[in-house]
């Protein structure tokens, strides 16, 4: 089973749900930059205060801020990991690659969760997080298309990308995912 994975895909595609399940089953570190940022906001730290308004608008917080979070978590972790919601743009992907080189690690596979916009929007509206209202959702989808989607070609050219249909039940998707990760 592959041990070092990225989850890529639009908001609402199910990255967090699948990443959490897989990490629990395989004993991997689940690193969700969105969850970590929300925890900082909740705790009212300086970092959280800096990120809060940006997150509420659906834009991306600064690369430096997110990178510091990821670096501090990966530096002292020898085992496998699953990155969810990071990288979100090409500069973050490049920074991740140099961080991993310095740690003598590498990405083993990138899973792209795919789902139609209409289903994504329905799912996000049903979830009801603070940034899950119609206007902010539209912006997050646009940010995804403009800044994050170029990573698809980036990882495809490295031969790392696998596409996973995000439609259907959580269990069905989990099963399809597991079958992709067998060595
Ligand atoms: P998520 O939970 O992944 O949907 O992230 C929620 C929000 O956190 C995003 O809309 C961004 O504002 C911020 N965020 C999460 N991950 C990143 C990242 N890698 N780079 C920049 N901003 C991020």
XYZ file of N, CA and C and ligand atoms in Angstrom:
572
model
N 0.848 -1.205 0.000
C 0.000 0.000 0.000
C 0.879 1.250 0.000
N 0.490 2.208 -0.826
C 1.261 3.450 -0.877
C 1.082 4.235 0.430
N 2.117 4.932 0.831
C 2.160 5.541 2.168
C 2.222 7.065 2.148
N 2.507 7.640 0.959
C 2.664 9.104 0.919
C 1.848 9.639 -0.245
N 0.727 10.231 0.120
C -0.289 10.538 -0.879
C -0.772 11.972 -0.789
N -1.188 12.483 -1.955
C -1.885 13.776 -2.004
C -3.317 13.534 -2.452
N -4.234 14.270 -1.854
C -5.622 14.279 -2.317
C -5.899 15.620 -2.960
N -6.292 15.568 -4.210
C -6.552 16.765 -4.995
C -8.013 16.725 -5.443
N -8.614 17.898 -5.605
C -9.990 17.925 -6.104
C -10.699 19.160 -5.594
N -11.830 19.486 -6.207
C -12.565 20.701 -5.828
C -13.158 20.585 -4.427
N -13.518 21.731 -3.835
C -14.191 21.686 -2.536
C -15.485 20.892 -2.658
N -15.734 20.012 -1.690
C -16.970 19.234 -1.711
C -16.850 17.888 -2.402
N -15.690 17.578 -2.942
C -15.533 16.308 -3.675
C -15.406 15.113 -2.734
N -15.145 15.375 -1.451
C -15.046 14.272 -0.486
C -13.621 13.952 -0.076
N -12.695 14.862 -0.330
C -11.279 14.616 0.029
C -11.125 14.348 1.528
N -11.725 15.234 2.332
C -11.564 15.132 3.787
C -12.109 13.819 4.328
N -13.294 13.462 3.873
C -13.943 12.230 4.346
C -13.101 11.008 3.994
N -12.675 10.933 2.741
C -11.914 9.761 2.308
C -10.528 9.753 2.946
N -9.925 10.923 3.071
C -8.587 10.996 3.652
C -8.614 10.536 5.110
N -9.640 10.980 5.819
C -9.777 10.609 7.229
C -9.923 9.096 7.388
N -10.760 8.507 6.555
C -10.989 7.057 6.652
C -9.732 6.270 6.321
N -9.084 6.677 5.246
C -7.889 5.954 4.806
C -6.764 6.086 5.840
N -6.614 7.295 6.375
C -5.555 7.522 7.362
C -5.793 6.669 8.599
N -7.050 6.588 9.036
C -7.369 5.791 10.227
C -7.086 4.313 9.963
N -7.469 3.845 8.772
C -7.309 2.421 8.453
C -5.852 2.025 8.312
N -5.057 2.924 7.714
C -3.670 2.562 7.391
C -2.659 3.147 8.376
N -3.137 3.869 9.385
C -2.215 4.461 10.364
C -1.338 5.554 9.771
N -1.914 6.338 8.859
C -1.159 7.438 8.245
C -1.519 8.752 8.936
N -0.629 9.715 8.839
C -0.921 11.060 9.332
C -1.823 11.760 8.316
N -2.988 12.227 8.772
C -3.888 12.975 7.885
C -3.648 14.464 8.119
N -3.146 15.111 7.098
C -2.806 16.524 7.247
C -3.710 17.364 6.346
N -4.712 17.969 6.949
C -5.633 18.834 6.206
C -5.325 20.281 6.569
N -4.836 21.043 5.612
C -4.489 22.436 5.926
C -5.746 23.230 6.306
N -6.890 22.902 5.683
C -8.141 23.577 6.048
C -8.481 23.327 7.518
N -8.408 22.063 7.958
C -8.709 21.733 9.368
C -7.731 22.446 10.302
N -6.461 22.433 9.935
C -5.445 23.057 10.807
C -5.671 24.559 10.898
N -6.024 25.175 9.767
C -6.300 26.620 9.774
C -7.543 26.927 10.608
N -8.585 26.102 10.458
C -9.811 26.331 11.250
C -9.525 26.206 12.752
N -8.637 25.281 13.115
C -8.268 25.130 14.531
C -7.547 26.387 15.028
N -6.720 26.976 14.184
C -6.011 28.216 14.568
C -7.005 29.365 14.735
N -7.987 29.428 13.827
C -9.011 30.480 13.922
C -9.785 30.309 15.233
N -10.195 29.072 15.487
C -10.959 28.740 16.698
C -10.202 29.151 17.958
N -8.899 28.874 17.961
C -8.069 29.149 19.141
C -7.688 30.634 19.233
N -7.992 31.388 18.178
C -7.710 32.826 18.204
C -6.228 33.169 18.205
N -5.399 32.292 17.642
C -3.954 32.568 17.576
C -3.686 33.682 16.553
N -2.497 34.282 16.578
C -2.168 35.306 15.570
C -2.310 34.753 14.150
N -1.872 33.520 13.958
C -2.004 32.889 12.645
C -3.481 32.771 12.241
N -4.305 32.361 13.186
C -5.739 32.232 12.930
C -6.372 33.574 12.611
N -5.941 34.598 13.336
C -6.489 35.935 13.077
C -6.119 36.417 11.685
N -4.916 36.057 11.262
C -4.465 36.455 9.925
C -5.270 35.726 8.841
N -5.612 34.466 9.117
C -6.255 33.639 8.086
C -7.767 33.836 8.005
N -8.386 34.267 9.081
C -9.847 34.180 9.199
C -10.621 34.867 8.067
N -10.296 36.131 7.802
C -11.067 36.878 6.801
C -10.850 36.301 5.400
N -9.620 35.862 5.138
C -9.316 35.283 3.824
C -10.127 34.005 3.629
N -10.171 33.166 4.658
C -10.934 31.915 4.557
C -12.419 32.190 4.373
N -12.916 33.186 5.062
C -14.349 33.512 4.962
C -14.722 33.972 3.561
N -13.748 34.502 2.812
C -14.047 34.981 1.463
C -13.862 33.883 0.411
N -13.228 32.767 0.809
C -12.997 31.678 -0.142
C -11.708 31.806 -0.920
N -10.919 32.849 -0.621
C -9.602 32.986 -1.272
C -8.594 32.087 -0.545
N -7.381 31.998 -1.094
C -6.343 31.193 -0.447
C -5.544 32.055 0.527
N -5.217 31.506 1.688
C -4.321 32.215 2.602
C -2.902 32.122 2.027
N -1.979 32.901 2.596
C -0.670 33.034 1.947
C 0.092 31.711 1.936
N 0.870 31.531 0.883
C 1.663 30.304 0.743
C 2.600 30.137 1.945
N 3.207 31.236 2.383
C 4.191 31.153 3.472
C 3.547 30.616 4.744
N 2.338 31.095 5.003
C 1.644 30.676 6.217
C 1.320 29.172 6.180
N 0.771 28.734 5.040
C 0.379 27.327 4.903
C 1.617 26.425 4.916
N 2.657 26.878 4.264
C 3.885 26.085 4.209
C 4.513 25.877 5.573
N 4.453 26.937 6.386
C 5.007 26.823 7.740
C 4.255 25.740 8.512
N 2.948 25.700 8.331
C 2.127 24.691 9.019
C 2.519 23.289 8.551
N 2.633 23.116 7.240
C 2.921 21.785 6.696
C 4.335 21.347 7.097
N 5.282 22.270 6.981
C 6.668 21.924 7.301
C 6.787 21.451 8.746
N 6.150 22.184 9.648
C 6.290 21.832 11.069
C 5.683 20.465 11.362
N 4.677 20.067 10.577
C 4.056 18.754 10.811
C 4.860 17.624 10.164
N 5.439 17.859 9.003
C 6.128 16.766 8.282
C 7.554 16.546 8.774
N 8.160 17.624 9.294
C 9.568 17.555 9.682
C 9.869 16.458 10.694
N 8.924 16.268 11.613
C 9.193 15.334 12.716
C 8.356 14.071 12.594
N 7.932 13.787 11.384
C 7.069 12.617 11.198
C 7.735 11.658 10.213
N 8.152 10.516 10.727
C 8.896 9.579 9.871
C 7.968 8.699 9.026
N 6.735 8.487 9.482
C 5.843 7.530 8.817
C 5.134 8.104 7.602
N 4.093 7.390 7.180
C 3.341 7.800 5.998
C 2.418 8.973 6.287
N 1.978 9.620 5.223
C 1.083 10.766 5.381
C 0.166 10.912 4.186
N -0.841 11.710 4.430
C -1.856 11.945 3.428
C -2.184 13.440 3.461
N -1.822 14.154 2.439
C -2.049 15.600 2.408
C -3.383 15.894 1.733
N -4.198 16.686 2.404
C -5.568 16.957 1.949
C -5.769 18.478 1.916
N -5.928 19.026 0.716
C -6.122 20.475 0.601
C -4.819 21.252 0.460
N -3.743 20.549 0.317
C -2.418 21.145 0.101
C -1.623 20.197 -0.802
N -0.924 20.679 -1.795
C -0.819 22.058 -2.262
C -2.070 22.526 -3.007
N -2.237 23.849 -3.057
C -3.407 24.466 -3.687
C -3.011 25.283 -4.915
N -1.733 25.402 -5.190
C -1.273 26.136 -6.380
C 0.149 25.658 -6.719
N 0.656 26.095 -7.861
C 1.969 25.591 -8.302
C 3.109 25.985 -7.362
N 3.156 27.253 -6.872
C 4.234 27.574 -5.922
C 4.216 26.672 -4.680
N 3.041 26.341 -4.175
C 2.988 25.424 -3.026
C 3.487 24.033 -3.406
N 3.161 23.592 -4.611
C 3.615 22.265 -5.061
C 5.141 22.238 -5.154
N 5.701 23.326 -5.662
C 7.171 23.386 -5.793
C 7.833 23.448 -4.419
N 7.232 24.219 -3.517
C 7.786 24.299 -2.156
C 7.698 22.938 -1.466
N 6.604 22.228 -1.704
C 6.467 20.891 -1.112
C 7.547 19.965 -1.647
N 7.797 20.031 -2.952
C 8.808 19.161 -3.529
C 10.184 19.415 -2.915
N 10.535 20.691 -2.705
C 11.861 20.919 -2.115
C 11.885 20.514 -0.641
N 10.766 20.719 0.064
C 10.712 20.232 1.455
C 10.907 18.712 1.498
N 10.212 18.009 0.620
C 10.308 16.541 0.632
C 11.706 16.074 0.239
N 12.325 16.764 -0.706
C 13.694 16.408 -1.077
C 14.596 16.527 0.144
N 14.429 17.606 0.898
C 15.293 17.793 2.068
C 15.005 16.740 3.139
N 13.784 16.203 3.137
C 13.441 15.150 4.108
C 13.697 13.751 3.543
N 14.207 13.704 2.329
C 14.444 12.431 1.615
C 13.158 11.594 1.527
N 12.094 12.296 1.163
C 10.813 11.623 0.960
C 10.286 12.014 -0.417
N 9.256 11.278 -0.868
C 8.641 11.670 -2.139
C 7.154 11.309 -2.134
N 6.421 12.012 -2.992
C 4.998 11.720 -3.182
C 4.909 10.422 -3.972
N 4.104 9.479 -3.479
C 4.005 8.195 -4.197
C 2.810 8.169 -5.142
N 1.759 8.891 -4.791
C 0.599 8.955 -5.670
C -0.259 10.173 -5.366
N -0.891 10.697 -6.421
C -1.824 11.822 -6.270
C -3.199 11.324 -6.702
N -4.165 11.458 -5.805
C -5.528 11.027 -6.108
C -6.360 12.263 -6.422
N -6.906 12.308 -7.638
C -7.789 13.416 -8.018
C -9.231 12.953 -7.879
N -9.945 13.540 -6.928
C -11.372 13.224 -6.744
C -12.186 14.134 -7.646
N -12.968 13.534 -8.516
C -13.714 14.317 -9.517
C -15.217 14.224 -9.282
N -15.884 15.370 -9.442
C -17.339 15.408 -9.264
C -17.907 16.620 -9.998
N -19.121 16.475 -10.525
C -19.761 17.605 -11.228
C -20.023 18.774 -10.289
N -19.910 19.986 -10.854
C -20.147 21.202 -10.061
C -21.508 21.191 -9.367
N -22.552 20.730 -10.081
C -23.896 20.786 -9.476
C -23.947 19.930 -8.211
N -23.289 18.786 -8.225
C -23.285 17.915 -7.040
C -22.411 18.515 -5.943
N -21.280 19.109 -6.346
C -20.399 19.758 -5.367
C -21.163 20.827 -4.598
N -21.877 21.660 -5.349
C -22.592 22.781 -4.727
C -23.657 22.258 -3.757
N -24.405 21.238 -4.199
C -25.412 20.628 -3.308
C -24.780 20.125 -2.016
N -23.676 19.416 -2.160
C -23.011 18.838 -0.973
C -22.530 19.924 -0.029
N -21.925 20.986 -0.592
C -21.375 22.052 0.249
C -22.488 22.794 0.975
N -23.594 23.052 0.258
C -24.710 23.763 0.896
C -25.285 22.916 2.031
N -25.299 21.598 1.843
C -25.843 20.707 2.878
C -24.916 20.655 4.092
N -23.601 20.842 3.863
C -22.623 20.742 4.952
C -22.738 21.925 5.914
N -22.937 23.112 5.338
C -23.238 24.282 6.160
C -22.104 24.824 7.015
N -20.855 24.671 6.583
C -19.739 25.297 7.294
C -19.803 26.812 7.089
N -19.037 27.576 7.870
C -19.126 29.047 7.778
C -18.885 29.550 6.360
N -17.968 28.876 5.623
C -17.669 29.328 4.255
C -18.462 28.553 3.208
N -19.553 27.893 3.626
C -20.381 27.120 2.701
C -21.679 27.843 2.351
N -21.605 29.121 1.991
C -22.805 29.782 1.465
C -22.606 30.025 -0.033
N -23.717 30.250 -0.747
C -23.684 30.216 -2.215
C -22.598 31.111 -2.814
N -22.461 32.306 -2.279
C -21.525 33.259 -2.867
C -20.073 32.797 -2.674
N -19.758 32.384 -1.454
C -18.384 31.959 -1.161
C -18.070 30.634 -1.877
N -19.047 29.772 -1.992
C -18.840 28.506 -2.713
C -18.446 28.800 -4.168
N -19.168 29.733 -4.787
C -18.864 30.080 -6.184
C -17.427 30.575 -6.288
N -16.998 31.373 -5.334
C -15.615 31.878 -5.365
C -14.615 30.748 -5.151
N -14.925 29.828 -4.222
C -13.989 28.726 -3.969
C -13.833 27.833 -5.208
N -14.935 27.646 -5.932
C -14.844 26.839 -7.160
C -13.999 27.558 -8.215
N -14.146 28.866 -8.275
C -13.355 29.634 -9.236
C -11.865 29.619 -8.857
N -11.593 29.780 -7.582
C -10.203 29.714 -7.102
C -9.620 28.334 -7.422
N -10.428 27.293 -7.229
C -9.970 25.937 -7.544
C -9.590 25.829 -9.025
N -10.490 26.306 -9.882
C -10.239 26.178 -11.329
C -9.002 26.962 -11.751
N -8.874 28.165 -11.216
C -7.775 29.032 -11.669
C -6.437 28.657 -11.053
N -6.419 28.354 -9.765
C -5.137 28.201 -9.078
C -4.755 26.751 -8.802
N -5.758 25.924 -8.502
C -5.445 24.548 -8.085
C -5.467 23.564 -9.264
N -6.421 23.736 -10.178
C -6.548 22.775 -11.282
C -5.269 22.627 -12.123
N -4.420 23.668 -12.262
C -3.168 23.443 -13.006
C -2.273 22.352 -12.396
N -2.527 21.998 -11.142
C -1.733 20.923 -10.528
C -2.036 19.564 -11.158
N -3.205 19.461 -11.786
C -3.571 18.181 -12.405
C -2.541 17.833 -13.488
N -2.289 18.787 -14.375
C -1.303 18.547 -15.443
C 0.096 18.370 -14.864
N 0.381 19.124 -13.811
C 1.700 19.051 -13.153
C 1.982 17.622 -12.675
N 1.016 17.033 -11.976
C 1.246 15.683 -11.442
C 1.050 14.603 -12.506
N 0.216 14.915 -13.490
C 0.034 13.969 -14.589
C 1.371 13.800 -15.328
N 2.070 14.911 -15.540
C 3.336 14.847 -16.287
C 4.406 14.102 -15.485
N 4.225 14.015 -14.181
C 5.170 13.241 -13.366
C 4.732 11.780 -13.235
N 3.601 11.444 -13.879
C 3.115 10.060 -13.832
C 2.548 9.666 -12.480
N 2.135 10.649 -11.687
C 1.676 10.348 -10.312
C 0.153 10.351 -10.168
N -0.534 10.911 -11.149
C -1.969 11.195 -10.976
C -2.864 9.988 -11.247
N -3.816 9.755 -10.341
C -4.876 8.777 -10.582
C -6.209 9.464 -10.358
N -7.164 9.210 -11.249
C -8.471 9.861 -11.147
C -9.467 8.951 -10.445
N -10.209 9.522 -9.512
C -11.194 8.750 -8.744
C -12.546 9.436 -8.860
N -13.551 8.675 -9.322
C -14.903 9.208 -9.451
C -15.475 9.448 -8.048
N -15.807 10.710 -7.766
C -16.291 11.076 -6.430
C -17.792 10.924 -6.263
N -18.485 10.337 -7.261
C -19.936 10.151 -7.150
C -20.238 8.839 -6.432
N -21.373 8.807 -5.751
C -21.804 7.569 -5.099
C -21.621 7.620 -3.597
N -21.805 6.462 -2.953
C -21.758 6.436 -1.485
C -20.316 6.511 -0.996
N -20.160 6.942 0.252
C -18.831 7.042 0.862
C -18.145 5.669 0.831
N -18.902 4.619 1.143
C -18.313 3.266 1.160
C -17.844 2.840 -0.228
N -18.654 3.156 -1.243
C -18.299 2.749 -2.614
C -17.016 3.454 -3.057
N -16.913 4.733 -2.728
C -15.719 5.494 -3.122
C -14.500 4.963 -2.370
N -14.701 4.654 -1.103
C -13.605 4.122 -0.276
C -13.059 2.823 -0.888
N -13.970 1.990 -1.377
C -13.551 0.721 -1.974
C -12.756 0.933 -3.261
N -13.242 1.852 -4.088
C -12.527 2.144 -5.341
C -11.151 2.723 -5.042
N -11.090 3.571 -4.019
C -9.827 4.186 -3.637
C -8.830 3.122 -3.177
N -9.289 2.219 -2.313
C -8.389 1.192 -1.773
C -7.773 0.373 -2.898
N -8.586 0.083 -3.916
C -8.079 -0.771 -4.995
C -7.037 -0.039 -5.853
N -7.037 1.307 -5.769
C -6.050 2.086 -6.529
C -4.691 2.122 -5.856
N -4.675 1.868 -4.571
C -3.468 2.129 -3.795
C -2.619 0.890 -3.548
N -3.124 -0.248 -3.996
C -2.370 -1.480 -3.823
C -1.128 -1.386 -4.683
N -0.020 -1.771 -4.133
C 1.257 -1.658 -4.874
C 1.307 -2.572 -6.091
P -10.621 23.451 2.893
O -11.060 22.956 4.239
O -9.504 22.645 2.315
O -11.783 23.629 1.943
O -10.014 24.910 3.136
C -10.803 25.963 3.656
C -10.098 27.297 3.403
O -8.820 27.298 4.064
C -9.780 27.582 1.940
O -10.874 28.155 1.264
C -8.593 28.543 2.073
O -9.008 29.838 2.446
C -7.852 27.960 3.268
N -6.836 26.941 2.834
C -6.848 25.607 3.105
N -5.771 25.006 2.577
C -5.060 25.982 1.960
C -3.841 26.002 1.207
N -3.133 24.877 0.972
N -3.410 27.203 0.734
C -4.094 28.343 0.965
N -5.255 28.385 1.627
C -5.743 27.219 2.133
